[in-house]
Coordinates of N, CA and C in Angstrom, one line a residue:
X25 N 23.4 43.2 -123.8 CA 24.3 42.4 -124.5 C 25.8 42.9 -124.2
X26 N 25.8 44.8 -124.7 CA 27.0 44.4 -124.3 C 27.9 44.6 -122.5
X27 N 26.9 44.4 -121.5 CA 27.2 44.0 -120.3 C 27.2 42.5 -120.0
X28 N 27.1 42.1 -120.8 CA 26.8 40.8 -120.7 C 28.2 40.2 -120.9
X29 N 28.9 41.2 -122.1 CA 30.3 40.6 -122.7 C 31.2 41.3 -121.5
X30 N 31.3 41.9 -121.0 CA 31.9 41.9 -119.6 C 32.0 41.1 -118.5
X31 N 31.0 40.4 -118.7 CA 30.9 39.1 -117.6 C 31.5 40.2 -116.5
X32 N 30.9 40.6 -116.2 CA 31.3 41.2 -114.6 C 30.6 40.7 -113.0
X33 N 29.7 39.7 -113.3 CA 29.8 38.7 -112.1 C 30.8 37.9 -111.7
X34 N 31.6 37.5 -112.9 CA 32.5 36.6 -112.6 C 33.6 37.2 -112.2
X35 N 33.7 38.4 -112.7 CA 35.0 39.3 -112.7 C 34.9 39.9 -111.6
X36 N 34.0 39.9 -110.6 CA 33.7 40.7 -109.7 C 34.1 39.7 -108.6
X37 N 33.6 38.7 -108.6 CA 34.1 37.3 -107.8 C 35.8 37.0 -108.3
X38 N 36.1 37.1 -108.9 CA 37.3 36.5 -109.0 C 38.7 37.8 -108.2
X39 N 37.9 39.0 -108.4 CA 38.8 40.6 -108.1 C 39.1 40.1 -106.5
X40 N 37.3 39.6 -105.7 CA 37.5 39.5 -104.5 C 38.4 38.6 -103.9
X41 N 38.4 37.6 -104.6 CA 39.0 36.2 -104.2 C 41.2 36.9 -104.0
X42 N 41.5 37.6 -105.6 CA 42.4 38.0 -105.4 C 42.6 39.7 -104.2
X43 N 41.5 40.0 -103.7 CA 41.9 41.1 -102.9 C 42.0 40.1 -101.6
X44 N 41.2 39.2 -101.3 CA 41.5 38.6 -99.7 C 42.9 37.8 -100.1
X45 N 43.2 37.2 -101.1 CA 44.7 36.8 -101.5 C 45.7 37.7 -101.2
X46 N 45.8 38.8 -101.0 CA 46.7 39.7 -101.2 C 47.0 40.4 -100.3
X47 N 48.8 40.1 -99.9 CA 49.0 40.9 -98.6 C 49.0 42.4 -98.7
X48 N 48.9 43.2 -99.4 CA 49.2 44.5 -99.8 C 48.3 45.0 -101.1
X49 N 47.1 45.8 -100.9 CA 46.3 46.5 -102.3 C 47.1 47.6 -102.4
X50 N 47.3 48.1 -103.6 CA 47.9 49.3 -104.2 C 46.8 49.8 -105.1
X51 N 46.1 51.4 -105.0 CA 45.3 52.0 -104.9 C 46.2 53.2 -106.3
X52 N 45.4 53.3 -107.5 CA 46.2 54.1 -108.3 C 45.1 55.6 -108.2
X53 N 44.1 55.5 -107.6 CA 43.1 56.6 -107.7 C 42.7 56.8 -106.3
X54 N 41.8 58.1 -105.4 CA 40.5 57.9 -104.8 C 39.2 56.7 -105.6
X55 N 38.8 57.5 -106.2 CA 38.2 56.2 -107.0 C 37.9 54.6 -106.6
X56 N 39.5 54.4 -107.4 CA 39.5 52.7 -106.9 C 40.1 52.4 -105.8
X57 N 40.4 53.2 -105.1 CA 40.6 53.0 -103.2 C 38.9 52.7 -102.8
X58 N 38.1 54.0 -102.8 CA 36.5 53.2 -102.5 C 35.8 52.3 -103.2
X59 N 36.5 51.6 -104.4 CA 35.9 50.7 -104.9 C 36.5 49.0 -104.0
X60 N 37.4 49.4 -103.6 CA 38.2 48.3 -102.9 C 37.7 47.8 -101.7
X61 N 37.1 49.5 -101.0 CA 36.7 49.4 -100.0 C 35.3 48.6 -99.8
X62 N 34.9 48.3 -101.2 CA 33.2 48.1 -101.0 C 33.2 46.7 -100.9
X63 N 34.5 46.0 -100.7 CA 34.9 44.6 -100.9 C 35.1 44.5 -99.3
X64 N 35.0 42.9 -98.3 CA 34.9 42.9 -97.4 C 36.3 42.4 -96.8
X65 N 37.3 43.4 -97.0 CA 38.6 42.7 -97.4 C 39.7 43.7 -96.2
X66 N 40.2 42.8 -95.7 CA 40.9 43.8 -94.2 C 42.5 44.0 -95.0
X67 N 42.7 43.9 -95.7 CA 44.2 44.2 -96.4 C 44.1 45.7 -95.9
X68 N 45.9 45.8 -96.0 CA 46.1 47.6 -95.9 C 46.3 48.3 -97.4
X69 N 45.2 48.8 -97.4 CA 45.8 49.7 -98.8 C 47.0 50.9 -98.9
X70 N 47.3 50.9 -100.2 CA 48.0 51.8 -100.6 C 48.1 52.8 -101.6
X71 N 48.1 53.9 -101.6 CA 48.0 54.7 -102.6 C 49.4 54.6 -103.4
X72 N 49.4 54.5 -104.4 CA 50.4 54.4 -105.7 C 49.9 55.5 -107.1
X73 N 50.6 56.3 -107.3 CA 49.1 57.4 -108.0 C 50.2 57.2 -109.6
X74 N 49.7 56.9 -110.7 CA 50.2 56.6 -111.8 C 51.7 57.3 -112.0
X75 N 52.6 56.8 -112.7 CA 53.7 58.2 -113.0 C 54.4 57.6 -114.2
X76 N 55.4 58.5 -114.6 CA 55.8 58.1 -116.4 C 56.7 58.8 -116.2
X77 N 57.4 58.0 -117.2 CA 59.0 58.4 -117.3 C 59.3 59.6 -118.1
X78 N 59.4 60.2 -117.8 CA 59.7 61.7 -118.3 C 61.0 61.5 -119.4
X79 N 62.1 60.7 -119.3 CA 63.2 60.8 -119.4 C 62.6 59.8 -121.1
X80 N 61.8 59.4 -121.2 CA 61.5 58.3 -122.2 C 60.4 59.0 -122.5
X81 N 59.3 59.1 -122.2 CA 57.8 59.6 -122.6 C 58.1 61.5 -122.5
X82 N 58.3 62.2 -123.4 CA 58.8 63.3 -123.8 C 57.9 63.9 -125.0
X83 N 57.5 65.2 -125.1 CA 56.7 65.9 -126.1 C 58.1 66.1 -127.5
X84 N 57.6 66.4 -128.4 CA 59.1 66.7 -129.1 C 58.9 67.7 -129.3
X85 N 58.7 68.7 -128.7 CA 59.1 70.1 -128.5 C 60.5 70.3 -127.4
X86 N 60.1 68.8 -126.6 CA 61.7 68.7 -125.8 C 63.0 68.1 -126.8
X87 N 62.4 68.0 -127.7 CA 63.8 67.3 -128.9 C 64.6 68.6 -129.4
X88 N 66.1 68.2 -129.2 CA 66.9 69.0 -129.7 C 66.8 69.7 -131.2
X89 N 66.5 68.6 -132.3 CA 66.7 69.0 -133.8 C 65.3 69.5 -133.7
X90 N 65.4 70.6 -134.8 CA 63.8 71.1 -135.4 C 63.8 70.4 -135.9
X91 N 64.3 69.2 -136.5 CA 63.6 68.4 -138.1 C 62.7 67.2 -136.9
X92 N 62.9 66.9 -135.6 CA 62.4 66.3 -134.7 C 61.0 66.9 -134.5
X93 N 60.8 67.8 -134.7 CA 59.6 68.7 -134.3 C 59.0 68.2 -135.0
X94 N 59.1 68.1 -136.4 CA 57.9 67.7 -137.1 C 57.8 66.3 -138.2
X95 N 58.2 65.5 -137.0 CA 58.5 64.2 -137.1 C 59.1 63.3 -138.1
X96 N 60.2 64.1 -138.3 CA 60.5 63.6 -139.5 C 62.1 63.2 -139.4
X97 N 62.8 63.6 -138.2 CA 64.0 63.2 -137.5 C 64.2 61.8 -137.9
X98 N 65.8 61.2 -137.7 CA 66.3 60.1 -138.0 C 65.4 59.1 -137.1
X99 N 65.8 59.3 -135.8 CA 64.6 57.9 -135.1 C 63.5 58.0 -135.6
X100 N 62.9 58.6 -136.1 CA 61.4 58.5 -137.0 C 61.5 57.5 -138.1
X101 N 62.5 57.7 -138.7 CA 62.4 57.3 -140.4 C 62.1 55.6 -140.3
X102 N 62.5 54.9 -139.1 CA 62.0 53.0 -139.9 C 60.8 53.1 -139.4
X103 N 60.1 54.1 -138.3 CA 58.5 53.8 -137.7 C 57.7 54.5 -139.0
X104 N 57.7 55.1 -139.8 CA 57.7 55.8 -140.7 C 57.3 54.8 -141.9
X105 N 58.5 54.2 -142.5 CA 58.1 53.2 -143.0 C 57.4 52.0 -142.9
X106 N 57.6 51.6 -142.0 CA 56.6 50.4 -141.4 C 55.2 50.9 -141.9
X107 N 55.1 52.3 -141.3 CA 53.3 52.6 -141.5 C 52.9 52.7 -142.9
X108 N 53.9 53.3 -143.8 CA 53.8 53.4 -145.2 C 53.6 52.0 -146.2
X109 N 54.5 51.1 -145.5 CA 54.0 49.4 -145.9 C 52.7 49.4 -145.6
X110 N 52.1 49.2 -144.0 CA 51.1 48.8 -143.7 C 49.7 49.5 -144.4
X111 N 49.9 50.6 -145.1 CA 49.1 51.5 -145.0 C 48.8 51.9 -146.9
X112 N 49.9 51.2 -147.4 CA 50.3 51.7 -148.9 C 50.3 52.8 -149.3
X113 N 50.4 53.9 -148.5 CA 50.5 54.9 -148.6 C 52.5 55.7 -148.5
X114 N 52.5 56.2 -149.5 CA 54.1 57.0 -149.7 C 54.0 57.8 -148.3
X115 N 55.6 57.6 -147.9 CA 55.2 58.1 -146.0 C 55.9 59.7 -146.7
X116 N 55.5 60.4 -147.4 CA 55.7 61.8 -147.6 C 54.3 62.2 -147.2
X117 N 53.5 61.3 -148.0 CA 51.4 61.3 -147.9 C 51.4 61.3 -146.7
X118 N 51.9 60.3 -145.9 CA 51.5 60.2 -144.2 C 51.8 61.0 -143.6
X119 N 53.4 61.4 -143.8 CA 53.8 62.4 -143.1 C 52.5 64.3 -143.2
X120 N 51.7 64.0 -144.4 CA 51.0 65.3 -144.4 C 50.3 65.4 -144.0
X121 N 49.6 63.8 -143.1 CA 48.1 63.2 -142.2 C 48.4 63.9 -140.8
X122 N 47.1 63.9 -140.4 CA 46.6 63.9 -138.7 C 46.7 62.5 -138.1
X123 N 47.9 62.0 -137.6 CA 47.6 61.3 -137.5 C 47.3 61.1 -136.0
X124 N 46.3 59.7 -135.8 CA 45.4 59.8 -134.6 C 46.1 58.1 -134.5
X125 N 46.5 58.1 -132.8 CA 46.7 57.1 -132.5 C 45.8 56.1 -131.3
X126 N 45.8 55.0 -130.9 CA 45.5 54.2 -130.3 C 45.8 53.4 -129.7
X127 N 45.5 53.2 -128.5 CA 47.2 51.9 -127.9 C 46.5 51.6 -126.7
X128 N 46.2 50.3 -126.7 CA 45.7 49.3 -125.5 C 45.8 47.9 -126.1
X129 N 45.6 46.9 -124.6 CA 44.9 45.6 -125.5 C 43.9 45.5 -125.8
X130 N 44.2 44.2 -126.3 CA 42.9 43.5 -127.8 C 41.9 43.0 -126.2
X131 N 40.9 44.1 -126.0 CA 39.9 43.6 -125.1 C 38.4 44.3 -125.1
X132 N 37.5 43.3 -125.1 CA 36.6 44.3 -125.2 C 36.0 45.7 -124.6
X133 N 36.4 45.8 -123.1 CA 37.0 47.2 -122.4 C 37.0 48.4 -122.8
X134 N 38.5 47.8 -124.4 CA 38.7 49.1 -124.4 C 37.9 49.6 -125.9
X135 N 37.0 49.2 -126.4 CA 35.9 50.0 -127.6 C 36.4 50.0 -128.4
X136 N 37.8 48.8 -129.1 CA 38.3 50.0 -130.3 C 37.5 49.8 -131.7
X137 N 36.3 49.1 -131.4 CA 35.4 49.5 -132.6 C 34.6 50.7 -132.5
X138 N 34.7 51.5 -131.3 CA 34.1 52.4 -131.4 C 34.9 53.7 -131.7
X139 N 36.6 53.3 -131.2 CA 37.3 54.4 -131.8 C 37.2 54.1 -133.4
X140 N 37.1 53.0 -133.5 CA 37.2 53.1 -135.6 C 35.8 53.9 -135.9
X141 N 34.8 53.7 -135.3 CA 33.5 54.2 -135.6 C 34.0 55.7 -135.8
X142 N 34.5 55.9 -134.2 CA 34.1 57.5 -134.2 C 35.2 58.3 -135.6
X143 N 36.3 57.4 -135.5 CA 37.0 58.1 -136.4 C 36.5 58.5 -137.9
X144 N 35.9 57.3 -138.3 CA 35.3 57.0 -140.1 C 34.2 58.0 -139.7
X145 N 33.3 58.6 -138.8 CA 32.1 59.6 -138.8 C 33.1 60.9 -139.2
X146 N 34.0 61.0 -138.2 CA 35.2 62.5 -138.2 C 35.5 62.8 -139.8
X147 N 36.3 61.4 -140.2 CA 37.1 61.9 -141.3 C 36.1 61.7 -142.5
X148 N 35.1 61.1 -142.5 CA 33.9 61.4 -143.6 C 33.9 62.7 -143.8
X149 N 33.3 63.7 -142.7 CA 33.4 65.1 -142.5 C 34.1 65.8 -143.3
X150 N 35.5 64.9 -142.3 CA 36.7 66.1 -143.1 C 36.8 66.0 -144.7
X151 N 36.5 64.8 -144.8 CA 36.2 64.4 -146.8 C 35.4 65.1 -147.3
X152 N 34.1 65.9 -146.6 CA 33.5 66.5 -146.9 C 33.8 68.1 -147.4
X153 N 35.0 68.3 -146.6 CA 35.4 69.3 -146.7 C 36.4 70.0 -147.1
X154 N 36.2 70.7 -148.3 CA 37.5 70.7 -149.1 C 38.6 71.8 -148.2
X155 N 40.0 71.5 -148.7 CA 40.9 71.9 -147.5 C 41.5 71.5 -146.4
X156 N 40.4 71.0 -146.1 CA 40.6 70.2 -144.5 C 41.9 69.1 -144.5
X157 N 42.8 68.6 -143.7 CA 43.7 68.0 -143.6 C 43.2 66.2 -144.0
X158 N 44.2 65.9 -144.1 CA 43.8 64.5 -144.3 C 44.0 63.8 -143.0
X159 N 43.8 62.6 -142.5 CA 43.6 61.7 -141.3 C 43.8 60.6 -141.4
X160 N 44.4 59.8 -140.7 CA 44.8 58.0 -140.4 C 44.7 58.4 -138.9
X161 N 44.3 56.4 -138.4 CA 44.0 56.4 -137.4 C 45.1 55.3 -137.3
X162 N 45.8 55.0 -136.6 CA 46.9 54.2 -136.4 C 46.5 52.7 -134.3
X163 N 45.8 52.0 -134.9 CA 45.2 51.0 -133.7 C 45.9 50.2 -133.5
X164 N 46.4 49.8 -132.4 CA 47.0 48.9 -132.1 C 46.4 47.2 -131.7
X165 N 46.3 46.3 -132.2 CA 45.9 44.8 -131.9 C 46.9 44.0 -131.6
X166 N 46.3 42.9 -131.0 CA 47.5 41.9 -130.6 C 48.2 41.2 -131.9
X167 N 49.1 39.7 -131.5 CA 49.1 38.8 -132.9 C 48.6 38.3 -132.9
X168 N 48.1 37.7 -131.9 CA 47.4 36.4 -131.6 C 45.8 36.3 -132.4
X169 N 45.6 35.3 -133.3 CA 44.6 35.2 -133.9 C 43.3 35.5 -133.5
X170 N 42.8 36.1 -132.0 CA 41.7 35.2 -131.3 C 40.4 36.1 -131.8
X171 N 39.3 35.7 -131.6 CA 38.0 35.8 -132.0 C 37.8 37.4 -132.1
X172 N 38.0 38.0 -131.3 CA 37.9 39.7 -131.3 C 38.8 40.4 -132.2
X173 N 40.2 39.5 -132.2 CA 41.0 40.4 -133.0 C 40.5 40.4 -134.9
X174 N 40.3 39.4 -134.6 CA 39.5 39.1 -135.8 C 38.7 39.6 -136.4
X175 N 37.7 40.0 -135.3 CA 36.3 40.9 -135.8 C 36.4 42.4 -136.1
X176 N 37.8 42.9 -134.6 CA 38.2 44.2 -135.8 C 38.6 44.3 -136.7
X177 N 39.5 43.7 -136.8 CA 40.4 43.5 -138.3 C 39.7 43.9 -139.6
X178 N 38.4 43.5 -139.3 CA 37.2 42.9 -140.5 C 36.8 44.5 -140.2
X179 N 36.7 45.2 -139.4 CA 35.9 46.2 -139.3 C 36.8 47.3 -139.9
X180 N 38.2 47.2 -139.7 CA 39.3 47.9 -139.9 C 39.0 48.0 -141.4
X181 N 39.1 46.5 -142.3 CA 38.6 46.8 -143.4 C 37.8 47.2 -143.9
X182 N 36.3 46.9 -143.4 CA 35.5 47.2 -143.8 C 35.2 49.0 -144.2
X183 N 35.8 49.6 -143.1 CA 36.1 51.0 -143.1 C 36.9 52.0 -143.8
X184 N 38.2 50.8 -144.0 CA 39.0 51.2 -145.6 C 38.4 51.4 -146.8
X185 N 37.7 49.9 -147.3 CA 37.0 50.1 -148.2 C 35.9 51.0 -148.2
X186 N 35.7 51.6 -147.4 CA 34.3 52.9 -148.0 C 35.1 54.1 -147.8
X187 N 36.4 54.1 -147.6 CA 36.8 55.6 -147.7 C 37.0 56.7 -148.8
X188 N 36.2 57.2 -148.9 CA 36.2 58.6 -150.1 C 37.5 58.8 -150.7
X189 N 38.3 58.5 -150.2 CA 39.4 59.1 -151.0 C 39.9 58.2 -151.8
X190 N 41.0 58.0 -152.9 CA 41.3 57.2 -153.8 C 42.8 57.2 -154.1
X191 N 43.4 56.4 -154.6 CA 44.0 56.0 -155.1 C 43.9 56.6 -156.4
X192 N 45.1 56.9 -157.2 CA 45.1 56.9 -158.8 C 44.1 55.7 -159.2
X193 N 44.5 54.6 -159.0 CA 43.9 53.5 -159.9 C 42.5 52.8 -159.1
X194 N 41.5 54.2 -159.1 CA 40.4 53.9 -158.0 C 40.1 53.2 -156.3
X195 N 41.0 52.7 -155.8 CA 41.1 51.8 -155.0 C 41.1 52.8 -153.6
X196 N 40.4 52.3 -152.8 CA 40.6 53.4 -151.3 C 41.9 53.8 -150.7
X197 N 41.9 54.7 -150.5 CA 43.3 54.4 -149.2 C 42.8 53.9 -148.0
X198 N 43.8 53.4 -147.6 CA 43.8 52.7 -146.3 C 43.6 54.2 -145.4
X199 N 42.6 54.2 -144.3 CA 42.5 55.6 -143.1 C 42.7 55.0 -142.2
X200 N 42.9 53.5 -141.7 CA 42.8 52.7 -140.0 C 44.0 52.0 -140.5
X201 N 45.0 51.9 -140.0 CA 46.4 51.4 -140.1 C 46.6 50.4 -138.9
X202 N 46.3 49.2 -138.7 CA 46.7 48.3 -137.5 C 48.0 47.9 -137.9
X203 N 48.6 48.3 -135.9 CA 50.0 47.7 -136.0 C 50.0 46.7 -135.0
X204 N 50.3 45.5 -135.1 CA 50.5 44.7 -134.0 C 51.6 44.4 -133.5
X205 N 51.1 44.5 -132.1 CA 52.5 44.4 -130.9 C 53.6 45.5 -130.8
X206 N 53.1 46.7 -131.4 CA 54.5 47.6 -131.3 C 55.8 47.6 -130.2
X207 N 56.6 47.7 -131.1 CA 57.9 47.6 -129.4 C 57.5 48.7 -128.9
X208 N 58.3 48.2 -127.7 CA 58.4 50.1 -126.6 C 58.6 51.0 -127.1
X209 N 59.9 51.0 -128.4 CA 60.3 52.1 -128.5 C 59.8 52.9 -129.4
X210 N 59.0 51.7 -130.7 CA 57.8 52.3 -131.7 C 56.7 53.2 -130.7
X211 N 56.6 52.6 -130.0 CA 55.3 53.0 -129.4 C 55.2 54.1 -128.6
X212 N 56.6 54.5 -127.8 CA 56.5 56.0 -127.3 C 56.7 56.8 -128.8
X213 N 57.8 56.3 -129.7 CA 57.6 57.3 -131.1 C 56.3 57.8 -131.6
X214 N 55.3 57.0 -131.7 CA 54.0 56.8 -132.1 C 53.4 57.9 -130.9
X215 N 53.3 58.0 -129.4 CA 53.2 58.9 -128.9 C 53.4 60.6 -129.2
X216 N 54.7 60.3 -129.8 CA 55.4 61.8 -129.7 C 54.9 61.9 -131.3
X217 N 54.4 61.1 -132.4 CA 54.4 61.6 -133.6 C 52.9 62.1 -134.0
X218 N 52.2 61.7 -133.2 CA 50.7 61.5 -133.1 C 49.8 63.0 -133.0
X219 N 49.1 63.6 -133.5 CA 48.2 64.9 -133.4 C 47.5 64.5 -132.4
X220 N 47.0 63.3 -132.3 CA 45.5 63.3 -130.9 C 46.5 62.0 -130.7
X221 N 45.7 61.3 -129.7 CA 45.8 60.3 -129.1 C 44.8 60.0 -128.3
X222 N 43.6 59.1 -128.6 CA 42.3 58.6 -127.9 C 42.2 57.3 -127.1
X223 N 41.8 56.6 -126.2 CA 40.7 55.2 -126.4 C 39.5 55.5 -125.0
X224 N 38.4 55.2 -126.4 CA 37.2 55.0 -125.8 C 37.3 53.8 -124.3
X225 N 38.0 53.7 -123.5 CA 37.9 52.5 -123.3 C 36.8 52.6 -122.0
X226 N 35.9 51.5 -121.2 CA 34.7 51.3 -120.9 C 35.4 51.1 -119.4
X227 N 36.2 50.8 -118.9 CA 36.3 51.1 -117.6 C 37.5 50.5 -117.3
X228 N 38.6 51.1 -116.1 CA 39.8 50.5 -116.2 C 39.7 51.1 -114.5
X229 N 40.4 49.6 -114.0 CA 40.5 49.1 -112.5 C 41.5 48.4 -112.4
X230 N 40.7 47.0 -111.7 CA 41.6 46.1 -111.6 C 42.7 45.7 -112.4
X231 N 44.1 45.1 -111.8 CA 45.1 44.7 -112.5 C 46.1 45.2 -112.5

C-alpha cells in the first residue's frame, strides 16, 4: 500500500521523459549520477554537489550576543511568539523545551506522520521520566487544504490530545506545533533555535 502511494511507475516514466527532454542533467550525488545512468539517456551529466549559504544558514554559536546563544536574542522574539500563539503555550515554557524541528513539503515522501509517531513514542518516555526536559516538535505543512494536509493535521491533533502533560485547567498541552509556509527567514531562525532537527523522509532524487 504504501508503494503503491508513490506511484513510482508513473514517476519513473515521467523522470525519463524529462531526462531525454533535457539538454544538461545536474547530478547532486554519486548515487543519483548512477541512477540517471540506468536511464537510456545520452545527455551530459553534471555533478553539482549540494552547498548552503554559510553567510545566512549559521550555528548561533557564530552570533555575536550571548543572549543569541540561547535563543532568546531580538530576531528571535516575533518567531517566538508566533509559536506561543500556535501552541498556547507562554514562550518562557517554550523557551524551556527541546525543541525538535521539521521542514519539508506536504508529500507523502517525506513520513511526517512518522516523524509525529516517532516523536509522541520519545516524549511519552520523557513523561515518563521525572526530570527529563520537556519537548515540542515544531512540523512544517503547506496552506493549501489538500487531502494529506488534512490527515496530518488530524494526526497532529490526535497526538496533542493524548499528551500527559496538562494544563492548570486539565487540558493537554499542545507537543506538535504546525507552522504553515514559514518565510525564509522564520525558517533559518527555526534552524538555529532548534535542539535536533529530523525528516524521516522515504527517498529524495529527482527535481
Amino acid at each position: 500500500r504504501e508503494l503503491a502511494m508513490l506511484n513510482l511507475d508513473n514517476r519513473a516514466a515521467t523522470e525519463e521523459q524529462v531526462y531525454r527532454a533535457a539538454g544538461r542533467i545536474f547530478d547532486t550525488s554519486k548515487d543519483i549520477e548512477n541512477s540517471v545512468k540506468a536511464y537510456p539517456v545520452t545527455t551530459k551529466l553534471s555533478s553539482l554537489p549540494p552547498g548552503v549559504d554559510m553567510e545566512r544558514f549559521r550555528p548561533l554559536d557564530a552570533e555575536p550576543l550571548e543572549e543569541n546563544r540561547v535563543r532568546t536574542g531580538p530576531k528571535f522574539v516575533p518567531l517566538w511568539s508566533t509559536l506561543s500563539q500556535l501552541s498556547g503555550r507562554p514562550v518562557e515554557e517554550l523557551q524551556g523545551c527541546k525543541l525538535i524541528y521539521e521542514c519539508s513539503r506536504t508529500d507523502r515522501t517525506k513520513r511526517k506522520d512518522i516523524a509525529m509517531e516517532a516523536f509522541r513514542i520519545v516524549h511519552d518516555a520523557l513523561c515518563e521520566n521525572e526530570g527529563s526536559p520537556d519537548a515540542v516538535l515544531v512540523l512544517n505543512l503547506c496552506k493549501e487544504e489538500t487531502a494529506l494536509k488534512k490527515e496530518l493535521a488530524r494526526l497532529a491533533d490526535k497526538i496533542n490530545r493524548t499528551n500527559p502533560q496538562k494544563h492548570p485547567d486539565g487540558a493537554a498541552k499542545k507537543r506538535i506545533v504546525v507552522i504553515e509556509n514559514p518565510k525564509d527567514e522564520d525558517m533559518i531562525a527555526l534552524y538555529q533555535m532548534c535542539d535536533v532537527y529530523f525528516t524521516p523522509s522515504e527517498m529524495e532524487g529527482f527535481g
